[in-house]
Coordinates of C-alpha atoms in Angstrom, one line a residue:
X30 CA 8.6 2.7 -16.3
X31 CA 10.2 3.6 -13.0
X32 CA 13.6 3.3 -14.7
X33 CA 12.8 6.0 -17.2
X34 CA 12.1 4.0 -20.4
X35 CA 8.7 3.5 -21.9
X36 CA 6.6 1.8 -24.6
X37 CA 4.4 3.4 -27.3
X38 CA 1.3 1.6 -28.4
X39 CA 0.6 2.5 -32.1
X40 CA -2.8 3.8 -33.0
X41 CA -5.3 1.5 -34.8
X42 CA -4.5 1.6 -38.5
X43 CA -0.7 2.2 -38.1
X44 CA 1.7 0.2 -40.2
X45 CA 3.3 -1.1 -37.1
X46 CA 0.9 -2.8 -34.7
X47 CA 3.2 -3.9 -31.9
X48 CA 4.5 -1.7 -29.0
X49 CA 7.7 0.3 -29.7
X50 CA 10.4 0.6 -27.0
X51 CA 11.5 4.1 -26.2
X52 CA 14.9 4.4 -24.3
X53 CA 15.0 6.8 -21.4
X54 CA 17.2 9.3 -23.3
X55 CA 14.6 9.6 -26.1
X56 CA 11.4 9.9 -24.2
X57 CA 11.4 13.7 -23.7
X58 CA 9.1 14.4 -20.8
X59 CA 6.3 12.1 -22.0
X60 CA 4.4 10.1 -19.4
X61 CA 1.9 7.3 -19.4
X62 CA -1.3 8.0 -21.6
X63 CA 0.3 10.8 -23.6
X64 CA -0.2 10.8 -27.4
X65 CA 3.1 11.2 -29.0
X66 CA 4.8 11.4 -32.5
X67 CA 7.7 9.0 -32.7
X68 CA 10.4 8.1 -35.1
X69 CA 11.3 4.4 -35.6
X70 CA 15.1 3.9 -35.2
X71 CA 16.3 1.5 -37.9
X72 CA 15.0 -2.0 -38.7
X73 CA 13.2 -4.3 -36.3
X74 CA 15.5 -6.2 -34.0
X75 CA 14.9 -9.6 -32.4
X76 CA 13.6 -7.6 -29.4
X77 CA 11.2 -5.6 -31.5
X78 CA 11.1 -2.0 -32.7
X79 CA 12.9 0.9 -31.0
X80 CA 12.2 4.6 -31.4
X81 CA 12.3 8.1 -30.0
X82 CA 9.7 10.6 -29.1
X83 CA 9.8 13.6 -31.5
X84 CA 6.8 15.6 -30.1
X85 CA 4.1 15.3 -27.5
X86 CA 0.8 15.7 -29.3
X87 CA -1.7 15.5 -26.5
X88 CA -1.6 15.2 -22.7
X89 CA -4.4 12.9 -21.5
X90 CA -3.5 13.3 -17.9
X91 CA -5.3 16.2 -16.3
X92 CA -5.0 15.3 -12.6
X93 CA -2.2 13.9 -10.5
X94 CA -1.9 12.3 -7.1
X95 CA 1.2 13.1 -5.1
X96 CA 2.6 13.1 -1.6
X97 CA 4.1 16.3 0.0
X98 CA 7.8 15.8 0.7
X99 CA 8.9 19.4 0.9
X100 CA 7.3 22.6 2.0
X101 CA 9.1 25.8 1.1
X102 CA 8.1 29.4 1.8
X103 CA 5.8 29.8 -1.2
X104 CA 5.9 26.3 -2.8
X105 CA 5.0 22.7 -2.0
X106 CA 6.9 19.9 -3.7
X107 CA 5.1 16.6 -4.5
X108 CA 6.2 13.1 -5.3
X109 CA 3.9 11.6 -7.8
X110 CA 4.3 7.8 -8.2
X111 CA 3.0 7.7 -11.8
X112 CA 5.9 10.1 -12.8
X113 CA 8.6 8.4 -10.7
X114 CA 11.6 10.5 -10.1
X115 CA 11.9 11.9 -13.6
X116 CA 9.8 15.0 -13.1
X117 CA 9.4 17.6 -10.3
X118 CA 5.9 18.6 -9.4
X119 CA 5.2 21.9 -7.5
X120 CA 2.2 23.5 -6.0
X121 CA 1.7 27.2 -4.9
X122 CA 1.3 27.2 -1.2
X123 CA -1.3 30.0 -1.1
X124 CA -3.6 29.8 2.0
X125 CA -4.1 26.1 2.0
X126 CA -3.2 24.1 5.1
X127 CA -0.8 21.5 3.9
X128 CA 1.5 19.3 6.0
X129 CA 4.3 17.0 5.1
X130 CA 3.0 13.6 4.1
X131 CA -0.4 14.9 2.9
X132 CA -1.6 13.1 -0.2
X133 CA -2.9 15.7 -2.7
X134 CA -5.0 15.6 -5.8
X135 CA -3.8 18.4 -8.1
X136 CA -4.7 19.8 -11.5
X137 CA -1.9 20.4 -14.0
X138 CA -1.5 24.0 -15.1
X139 CA 1.7 23.7 -17.0
X140 CA 3.8 20.6 -17.9
X141 CA 7.0 22.7 -17.9
X142 CA 10.0 21.2 -19.6
X143 CA 13.0 19.1 -18.9
X144 CA 14.4 22.0 -16.9
X145 CA 11.2 23.3 -15.4
X146 CA 8.8 21.5 -13.0
X147 CA 5.2 20.7 -13.6
X148 CA 3.1 23.5 -12.1
X149 CA -0.2 22.5 -10.4
X150 CA -3.1 23.8 -8.4
X151 CA -4.8 22.0 -5.5
X152 CA -8.0 20.1 -6.2
X153 CA -8.4 18.1 -3.0
X154 CA -6.4 17.2 0.1
X155 CA -6.9 13.4 0.4
X156 CA -5.4 13.2 3.9
X157 CA -2.2 12.1 5.5
X158 CA 0.0 9.2 4.3
X159 CA -0.4 7.9 7.9
X160 CA -4.1 7.2 7.2
X161 CA -4.1 3.6 5.8
X162 CA -7.9 3.6 5.3
X163 CA -7.4 5.8 2.2
X164 CA -4.8 3.7 0.5
X165 CA -7.2 1.9 -1.9
X166 CA -9.4 4.9 -2.7
X167 CA -6.3 7.0 -3.5
X168 CA -4.9 4.2 -5.7
X169 CA -8.1 3.9 -7.7
X170 CA -8.0 7.7 -8.3
X171 CA -4.3 7.6 -9.2
X172 CA -4.6 4.7 -11.7
X173 CA -8.1 5.5 -13.1
X174 CA -9.9 2.5 -11.6
X175 CA -13.7 3.0 -11.4
X176 CA -15.4 2.1 -8.1
X177 CA -19.0 3.1 -8.2
X178 CA -21.5 1.8 -10.8
X179 CA -24.0 4.3 -12.3
X180 CA -27.7 4.0 -11.5
X181 CA -28.5 2.4 -14.9
X182 CA -26.0 -0.4 -14.3
X183 CA -27.4 -1.0 -10.9
X184 CA -31.0 -1.2 -12.3
X185 CA -30.0 -3.6 -15.1
X186 CA -28.3 -5.9 -12.6
X187 CA -31.2 -5.8 -10.0
X188 CA -33.9 -6.6 -12.6
X189 CA -32.8 -10.2 -12.6
X190 CA -33.8 -10.6 -8.9
X191 CA -32.0 -13.1 -6.7
X192 CA -33.0 -16.5 -8.0
X193 CA -32.9 -18.2 -11.4
X194 CA -36.4 -18.5 -12.9
X195 CA -37.7 -21.7 -14.5
X196 CA -38.1 -19.7 -17.8
X197 CA -34.3 -19.2 -17.9
X198 CA -33.7 -22.9 -17.7
X199 CA -35.4 -23.6 -21.0
X200 CA -33.1 -24.9 -23.8
X201 CA -30.3 -25.7 -21.3
X202 CA -28.7 -29.0 -20.3
X203 CA -29.6 -30.1 -16.7
X204 CA -26.4 -31.0 -14.8
X205 CA -27.9 -30.6 -11.4
X206 CA -27.6 -34.4 -11.1
X207 CA -23.8 -34.2 -11.2
X208 CA -21.8 -34.0 -8.0
X209 CA -20.3 -30.6 -8.4
X210 CA -17.9 -28.6 -6.1
X211 CA -16.2 -25.2 -6.1
X212 CA -12.6 -24.8 -4.7
X213 CA -11.6 -21.2 -3.9
X214 CA -9.6 -19.0 -1.5
X215 CA -10.9 -18.4 2.0
X216 CA -11.9 -14.9 1.2
X217 CA -13.6 -15.5 -2.2
X218 CA -17.2 -14.4 -2.7
X219 CA -17.6 -14.7 -6.4
X220 CA -17.4 -18.4 -7.4
X221 CA -17.2 -18.5 -11.2
X222 CA -16.0 -22.1 -11.8
X223 CA -17.2 -25.4 -10.5
X224 CA -15.9 -29.0 -11.2
X225 CA -17.5 -32.4 -11.7
X226 CA -15.8 -35.7 -12.6
X227 CA -16.9 -39.2 -13.3
X228 CA -14.9 -42.2 -14.4
X229 CA -16.5 -44.9 -16.6
X230 CA -15.8 -48.6 -16.9
X231 CA -13.0 -48.0 -19.5
X232 CA -11.2 -45.7 -17.1
X233 CA -12.1 -42.6 -19.1
X234 CA -12.4 -39.4 -17.2
X235 CA -15.6 -37.3 -17.9
X236 CA -14.6 -33.9 -16.6
X237 CA -17.1 -31.0 -16.2
X238 CA -15.8 -27.5 -16.0
X239 CA -18.8 -25.4 -15.3
X240 CA -18.4 -21.6 -15.6
X241 CA -20.9 -18.9 -14.5
X242 CA -23.0 -17.8 -17.5
X243 CA -22.5 -14.1 -17.1
X244 CA -23.4 -13.5 -20.8
X245 CA -27.0 -14.4 -20.0
X246 CA -27.2 -11.4 -17.6
X247 CA -25.0 -8.8 -19.3
X248 CA -26.7 -8.0 -22.6
X249 CA -24.6 -6.8 -25.6
X250 CA -24.4 -3.0 -25.7
X251 CA -26.2 -2.6 -22.4
X252 CA -25.1 -0.2 -19.7
X253 CA -23.6 -3.2 -17.9
X254 CA -21.7 -4.2 -21.0
X255 CA -20.3 -0.7 -21.6
X256 CA -19.2 -0.5 -17.9
X257 CA -17.6 -4.0 -18.0
X258 CA -15.7 -3.0 -21.2
X259 CA -14.5 0.2 -19.6
X260 CA -13.3 -1.6 -16.5
X261 CA -11.9 -4.6 -18.5
X262 CA -11.5 -6.7 -15.4
X263 CA -12.0 -6.7 -11.6
X264 CA -9.2 -5.2 -9.5
X265 CA -8.1 -7.0 -6.3
X266 CA -6.7 -5.1 -3.4
X267 CA -5.8 -6.4 0.1
X268 CA -9.2 -6.8 1.7
X269 CA -11.2 -5.3 -1.1
X270 CA -12.3 -6.1 -4.7
X271 CA -13.4 -3.5 -7.2
X272 CA -15.7 -5.8 -9.4
X273 CA -16.2 -5.6 -13.1
X274 CA -19.9 -6.1 -12.7
X275 CA -22.2 -5.1 -9.8
X276 CA -22.1 -7.3 -6.7
X277 CA -25.7 -8.2 -7.1
X278 CA -24.5 -10.3 -10.0
X279 CA -20.8 -10.9 -9.3
X280 CA -21.5 -12.2 -5.7
X281 CA -25.1 -13.1 -6.3
X282 CA -26.8 -14.6 -9.4
X283 CA -23.6 -15.3 -11.2
X284 CA -21.8 -16.8 -8.3
X285 CA -21.9 -20.7 -8.3
X286 CA -22.9 -20.9 -4.6
X287 CA -23.8 -24.3 -3.1
X288 CA -27.4 -25.6 -3.0
X289 CA -28.8 -23.1 -5.5
X290 CA -29.4 -23.4 -9.2
X291 CA -27.1 -21.4 -11.3
X292 CA -26.8 -20.9 -15.1
X293 CA -23.5 -22.1 -16.6
X294 CA -21.5 -22.5 -19.7
X295 CA -20.2 -26.1 -19.2
X296 CA -17.3 -27.7 -21.0
X297 CA -17.7 -31.4 -20.8
X298 CA -14.4 -33.1 -21.6
X299 CA -13.7 -36.8 -22.1
X300 CA -10.1 -38.0 -21.6
X301 CA -8.5 -41.4 -21.7
X302 CA -6.7 -43.1 -18.8
X303 CA -3.5 -41.2 -19.8
X304 CA -5.2 -37.8 -19.8
X305 CA -5.4 -37.5 -23.6
X306 CA -8.4 -35.7 -25.0
X307 CA -11.0 -38.0 -26.6
X308 CA -14.0 -35.7 -27.1
X309 CA -15.6 -32.5 -25.7
X310 CA -18.8 -30.5 -25.8
X311 CA -19.4 -26.8 -24.9
X312 CA -23.0 -26.3 -23.7
X313 CA -25.4 -23.9 -22.1
X314 CA -26.4 -25.6 -18.9
X315 CA -27.4 -25.2 -15.3
X316 CA -26.0 -26.7 -12.2
X317 CA -26.5 -26.9 -8.4
X318 CA -23.1 -26.9 -6.6
X319 CA -23.0 -29.5 -3.8
X320 CA -20.2 -28.0 -1.8
X321 CA -18.1 -24.9 -1.5
X322 CA -14.5 -25.9 -0.5
X323 CA -11.8 -23.5 0.5
X324 CA -8.3 -24.6 -0.7
X325 CA -7.4 -25.3 3.0
X326 CA -10.6 -27.5 3.5
X327 CA -10.0 -29.5 0.2
X328 CA -6.3 -30.0 1.2
X329 CA -7.3 -31.3 4.6
X330 CA -9.5 -33.9 2.9
X331 CA -6.9 -34.9 0.4
X332 CA -4.3 -35.3 3.2
X333 CA -6.9 -37.3 5.2
X334 CA -6.8 -34.8 8.1
X335 CA -10.6 -34.3 7.6
X336 CA -13.4 -36.6 6.5
X337 CA -15.8 -35.6 3.7
X338 CA -18.4 -37.4 1.6
X339 CA -16.7 -35.7 -1.4
X340 CA -13.3 -37.3 -0.7
X341 CA -13.6 -39.8 -3.6
X342 CA -14.4 -36.9 -6.0
X343 CA -11.4 -34.8 -4.7
X344 CA -9.1 -37.8 -5.0
X345 CA -10.2 -38.4 -8.6
X346 CA -9.7 -34.8 -9.4
X347 CA -6.2 -34.9 -8.0
X348 CA -5.5 -38.1 -10.0
X349 CA -6.6 -36.5 -13.3
X350 CA -4.8 -33.1 -12.5
X351 CA -1.5 -34.9 -12.0
X352 CA -1.9 -36.6 -15.4
X353 CA -2.6 -33.3 -17.1
X354 CA 0.3 -31.6 -15.3
X355 CA 2.7 -34.3 -16.5
X356 CA 1.5 -33.9 -20.1
X357 CA 2.0 -30.1 -19.7
X358 CA 5.5 -30.7 -18.4
X359 CA 6.3 -33.1 -21.1
X360 CA 5.4 -30.6 -23.8
X361 CA 7.7 -28.0 -22.3
X362 CA 5.6 -25.9 -20.0
X363 CA 7.4 -24.4 -17.0
X364 CA 6.0 -24.9 -13.5
X365 CA 7.0 -22.4 -10.8
X366 CA 4.7 -23.5 -8.0
X367 CA 5.7 -20.4 -6.0
X368 CA 4.0 -19.5 -2.7
X369 CA 2.1 -16.2 -2.4
X370 CA 1.8 -13.7 0.4
X371 CA -1.7 -12.7 1.5
X372 CA -1.9 -9.4 3.5
X373 CA -4.4 -9.4 6.3
X374 CA -5.7 -5.9 7.2
X375 CA -7.9 -4.5 10.0
X376 CA -11.0 -2.4 9.6
X377 CA -8.9 0.8 9.3
X378 CA -6.8 -0.6 6.5
X379 CA -3.7 -1.2 8.6
X380 CA -1.9 -4.5 7.7
X381 CA -1.7 -7.0 10.6
X382 CA 0.2 -9.9 9.1
X383 CA 1.2 -11.6 5.9
X384 CA 0.1 -15.2 5.4
X385 CA 2.2 -17.5 3.3
X386 CA -0.1 -19.3 0.8
X387 CA 1.5 -22.4 -0.6
X388 CA 0.8 -23.5 -4.1
X389 CA -0.3 -26.9 -3.0
X390 CA -2.2 -29.7 -4.9
X391 CA -5.6 -28.0 -4.5
X392 CA -4.4 -24.9 -6.3
X393 CA -2.7 -27.0 -8.9
X394 CA -5.7 -29.1 -9.7
X395 CA -8.0 -26.1 -10.1
X396 CA -5.4 -24.5 -12.4
X397 CA -4.9 -27.6 -14.5
X398 CA -8.7 -27.9 -15.2
X399 CA -9.0 -24.2 -16.0
X400 CA -6.1 -24.5 -18.4
X401 CA -7.6 -27.5 -20.1
X402 CA -11.0 -25.8 -20.5
X403 CA -9.4 -22.7 -21.8
X404 CA -7.3 -24.7 -24.3
X405 CA -10.4 -26.7 -25.5
X406 CA -12.5 -23.6 -26.0
X407 CA -9.7 -21.7 -27.8
X408 CA -9.1 -24.7 -30.1
X409 CA -12.8 -25.0 -30.8
X410 CA -13.2 -21.3 -31.6
X411 CA -10.1 -21.4 -33.9
X412 CA -11.4 -24.3 -35.9
X413 CA -15.2 -23.9 -35.7
X414 CA -15.8 -20.2 -35.5
X415 CA -12.6 -18.8 -37.0
X416 CA -12.1 -16.0 -34.6
X417 CA -11.5 -15.4 -30.9
X418 CA -9.6 -13.2 -28.4
X419 CA -6.6 -15.3 -27.7
X420 CA -4.3 -15.1 -24.7
X421 CA -1.0 -15.0 -26.5
X422 CA 2.6 -15.1 -25.2
X423 CA 5.3 -14.8 -27.9
X424 CA 8.4 -16.9 -27.8
X425 CA 11.4 -14.9 -26.6
X426 CA 14.7 -14.8 -28.2
X427 CA 17.4 -16.9 -26.7
X428 CA 19.6 -13.8 -26.1
X429 CA 16.9 -12.6 -23.6
X430 CA 17.9 -15.5 -21.3
X431 CA 21.6 -14.7 -21.1
X432 CA 21.2 -13.1 -17.6
X433 CA 19.2 -16.1 -16.5
X434 CA 21.9 -18.5 -17.8
X435 CA 24.6 -16.5 -16.1
X436 CA 22.8 -16.4 -12.8
X437 CA 22.1 -20.2 -13.0
X438 CA 25.8 -20.9 -13.6
X439 CA 26.9 -18.7 -10.7
X440 CA 24.5 -20.6 -8.4
X441 CA 26.1 -23.9 -9.4
X442 CA 23.4 -25.5 -11.5
X443 CA 24.6 -27.5 -14.6
X444 CA 23.9 -26.2 -18.1
X445 CA 25.1 -27.3 -21.5
X446 CA 27.8 -25.2 -23.2
X447 CA 25.3 -23.5 -25.6
X448 CA 21.9 -23.6 -23.7
X449 CA 18.7 -23.4 -25.6
X450 CA 15.2 -22.5 -24.5
X451 CA 14.3 -26.2 -23.9
X452 CA 17.1 -26.2 -21.2
X453 CA 15.2 -23.7 -19.1
X454 CA 12.8 -26.4 -17.9
X455 CA 15.8 -28.4 -16.7
X456 CA 17.0 -25.4 -14.7
X457 CA 13.7 -25.2 -12.8
X458 CA 13.6 -29.0 -12.3
X459 CA 17.1 -28.8 -10.7
X460 CA 16.1 -25.8 -8.6
X461 CA 12.7 -27.2 -7.4
X462 CA 13.8 -27.9 -3.8
X463 CA 16.5 -25.2 -3.6
X464 CA 16.2 -21.8 -1.9
X465 CA 17.1 -20.2 -5.2
X466 CA 13.8 -21.0 -7.0
X467 CA 12.2 -17.6 -6.3
X468 CA 15.3 -15.7 -7.5
X469 CA 15.5 -17.8 -10.7
X470 CA 11.8 -17.4 -11.3
X471 CA 12.0 -13.6 -11.1
X472 CA 14.9 -13.5 -13.5
X473 CA 13.0 -15.8 -15.9
X474 CA 9.9 -13.7 -15.9
X475 CA 12.1 -10.6 -16.6
X476 CA 13.4 -12.3 -19.7
X477 CA 9.9 -13.0 -21.1
X478 CA 7.7 -10.8 -23.3
X479 CA 4.4 -9.8 -21.7
X480 CA 1.3 -12.1 -22.2
X481 CA -1.5 -10.1 -23.8
X482 CA -4.8 -10.4 -25.6
X483 CA -5.0 -10.5 -29.4
X484 CA -7.3 -11.7 -32.2
X485 CA -4.1 -13.0 -33.9
X486 CA -3.3 -16.5 -32.6
X487 CA 0.5 -16.7 -32.2
X488 CA 0.4 -19.3 -29.4
X489 CA 1.3 -19.2 -25.8
X490 CA 5.1 -19.8 -25.1
X491 CA 4.8 -20.1 -21.3
X492 CA 2.2 -22.9 -21.5
X493 CA 3.6 -24.4 -24.7
X494 CA 0.2 -24.3 -26.3
X495 CA -0.8 -23.5 -29.9
X496 CA -4.4 -22.4 -28.9
X497 CA -5.2 -20.6 -25.6
X498 CA -7.8 -18.1 -24.5
X499 CA -9.5 -16.9 -21.3
X500 CA -12.9 -18.5 -20.8
X501 CA -13.2 -19.5 -17.2
X502 CA -13.6 -16.1 -15.4
X503 CA -16.3 -14.0 -17.0
X504 CA -17.3 -12.5 -13.7
X505 CA -13.9 -10.7 -13.5
X506 CA -12.6 -10.5 -17.1
X507 CA -14.3 -8.9 -20.1
X508 CA -12.4 -11.1 -22.6
X509 CA -14.0 -14.2 -21.0
X510 CA -17.4 -12.6 -21.5
X511 CA -16.6 -12.0 -25.1
X512 CA -15.5 -15.6 -25.6
X513 CA -18.8 -16.8 -24.2
X514 CA -20.7 -14.7 -26.7
X515 CA -18.5 -16.0 -29.6
X516 CA -19.4 -19.5 -28.5
X517 CA -23.1 -19.1 -28.2
X518 CA -24.2 -15.9 -30.1
X519 CA -24.3 -16.7 -33.8
X520 CA -24.8 -13.0 -34.8
X521 CA -22.2 -11.6 -32.5
X522 CA -19.9 -9.3 -34.4
X523 CA -17.5 -7.1 -32.5
X524 CA -14.1 -5.3 -33.0
X525 CA -11.9 -7.9 -31.4
X526 CA -8.7 -5.9 -31.9
X527 CA -10.2 -2.9 -30.0
X528 CA -11.3 -5.2 -27.2
X529 CA -8.0 -7.0 -27.0
X530 CA -6.0 -3.7 -26.8
X531 CA -8.4 -2.3 -24.2
X532 CA -8.3 -5.4 -22.0
X533 CA -4.5 -5.7 -22.2
X534 CA -4.2 -2.1 -21.0
X535 CA -6.8 -2.3 -18.2
X536 CA -5.1 -5.5 -17.0
X537 CA -1.8 -3.7 -16.8
X538 CA -3.5 -0.7 -15.1
X539 CA -5.1 -2.9 -12.5
X540 CA -1.7 -4.7 -11.9
X541 CA 0.0 -1.3 -11.3
X542 CA -2.8 -0.2 -8.9
X543 CA -2.7 -3.5 -7.0
X544 CA 1.1 -3.6 -6.8
X545 CA 1.2 0.0 -5.5
X546 CA -1.2 -0.8 -2.6
X547 CA 0.5 -4.1 -1.8
X548 CA 3.8 -2.4 -1.6
X549 CA 2.4 0.3 0.6
X550 CA 0.8 -2.2 3.0
X551 CA 4.1 -4.1 3.2
X552 CA 5.9 -0.9 4.1
X553 CA 3.3 -0.1 6.7
X554 CA 3.8 -3.5 8.2
X555 CA 7.6 -3.1 8.3
X556 CA 7.2 0.2 10.0
X557 CA 4.8 -1.3 12.5
X558 CA 7.3 -4.1 13.3
X559 CA 10.1 -1.6 13.6
X560 CA 8.2 0.4 16.2
X561 CA 7.1 -2.7 18.1
X562 CA 10.4 -4.6 17.9
X563 CA 13.2 -2.0 17.1
X564 CA 16.0 -4.4 18.1
X565 CA 14.8 -7.1 15.6
X566 CA 14.6 -4.8 12.5

């Protein structure tokens, strides 16, 4: 971590299976991906195990990416983001032409010690920090994100062609007669979920959540499968996506585009007029989406700023979503509804603006139906199959929220004398319309344990659910692909612990890479504004 502490993930087969916290004073000079020998310090506390690094057994990092911040007579000094400020990195100047601000790829010669810097040799000069077009390619190198697919993967993807054959429709339920729509961001190209909804004479909702059937195209143990496992997920940068599977599938045959037949894994859910689950079915099917909505287009229809033949469907989806949201709130789930910032960039990678994306009703209705489908599938697998990769979120200890409660009191919100976890929901209800909601949300998130993947179902604290998994995005998450196989492949046997650990780590790796680029783009935009409007900065 940038503040110097770290976490050790025990190897498979260790007595302790959860991550061990290492304080900054006991981490030696270990860095991310090192294999270390640790000693556990005392008994497990409410916050988990704590330990110290005794010895670094293996360095898995061979190459580093760093920016030149100092050029001396015979030596160049680098700042490497993955190391933070804890370790100096030097490079012999030799005859290489190197300037301040150059981003270099270097090979480690010696890891030095606490007193001695890391010594390296130059592998590649990646260009100046002033060249924004290189931000993403450098971030992928730095964080180990794979961009190109090998030839075998490309061939396996292309063998399916560009249309769904009649042969592939056999044995599937035909849902092309349902009115089905997708609702996604403006820039989306891979549509992995579509929605349908009908209401019967009893007022029962018949919701269809139709998910791209990626498992049909990605065979178990194929080159595509191996590559998808290695990547774990797609990685999303401003203006660019590094997909988990090749674009001929992710943006082609698997994408639920309008007016073309697509294979789906469809969860058909019946709910009563109060939004209570009555029945469900999980089926191999095929659909033909009738309309591709952006969030903005769907909102315009719901707010009656635009006319659409799909207005009745959208209004019914909204009605059901609000019922499900109320039930989620009633059971204790916390709703942030925070806006997001979308960074627009030009063809050279330079940021041009940040667009504020409100978490409006269109985003909420899609989320509610994805949550419901994921919950239904997780419950089904738990009871009918007996195994799954669950998305788990452990309940934190009340002590973890002391900083949140202190901040809440300082901001003037009312709290009981001895607040409990259930009182947190009341805090956010009070803060809903206040300017302090983002500040409280950040503090709340800092108080939580990380959500992760696990074959052990310990529930999901944040959603107040006993059973939850990821099923709805198999184009961009490997865990969802595995869930599809567990649903439909009777002979599918796989090491769920290994997959869970890998996907939890690749998710964190992608988040680190994405965050590094987003931060850099924001800094570039600030610098641009400073130059253009020096008096306003």
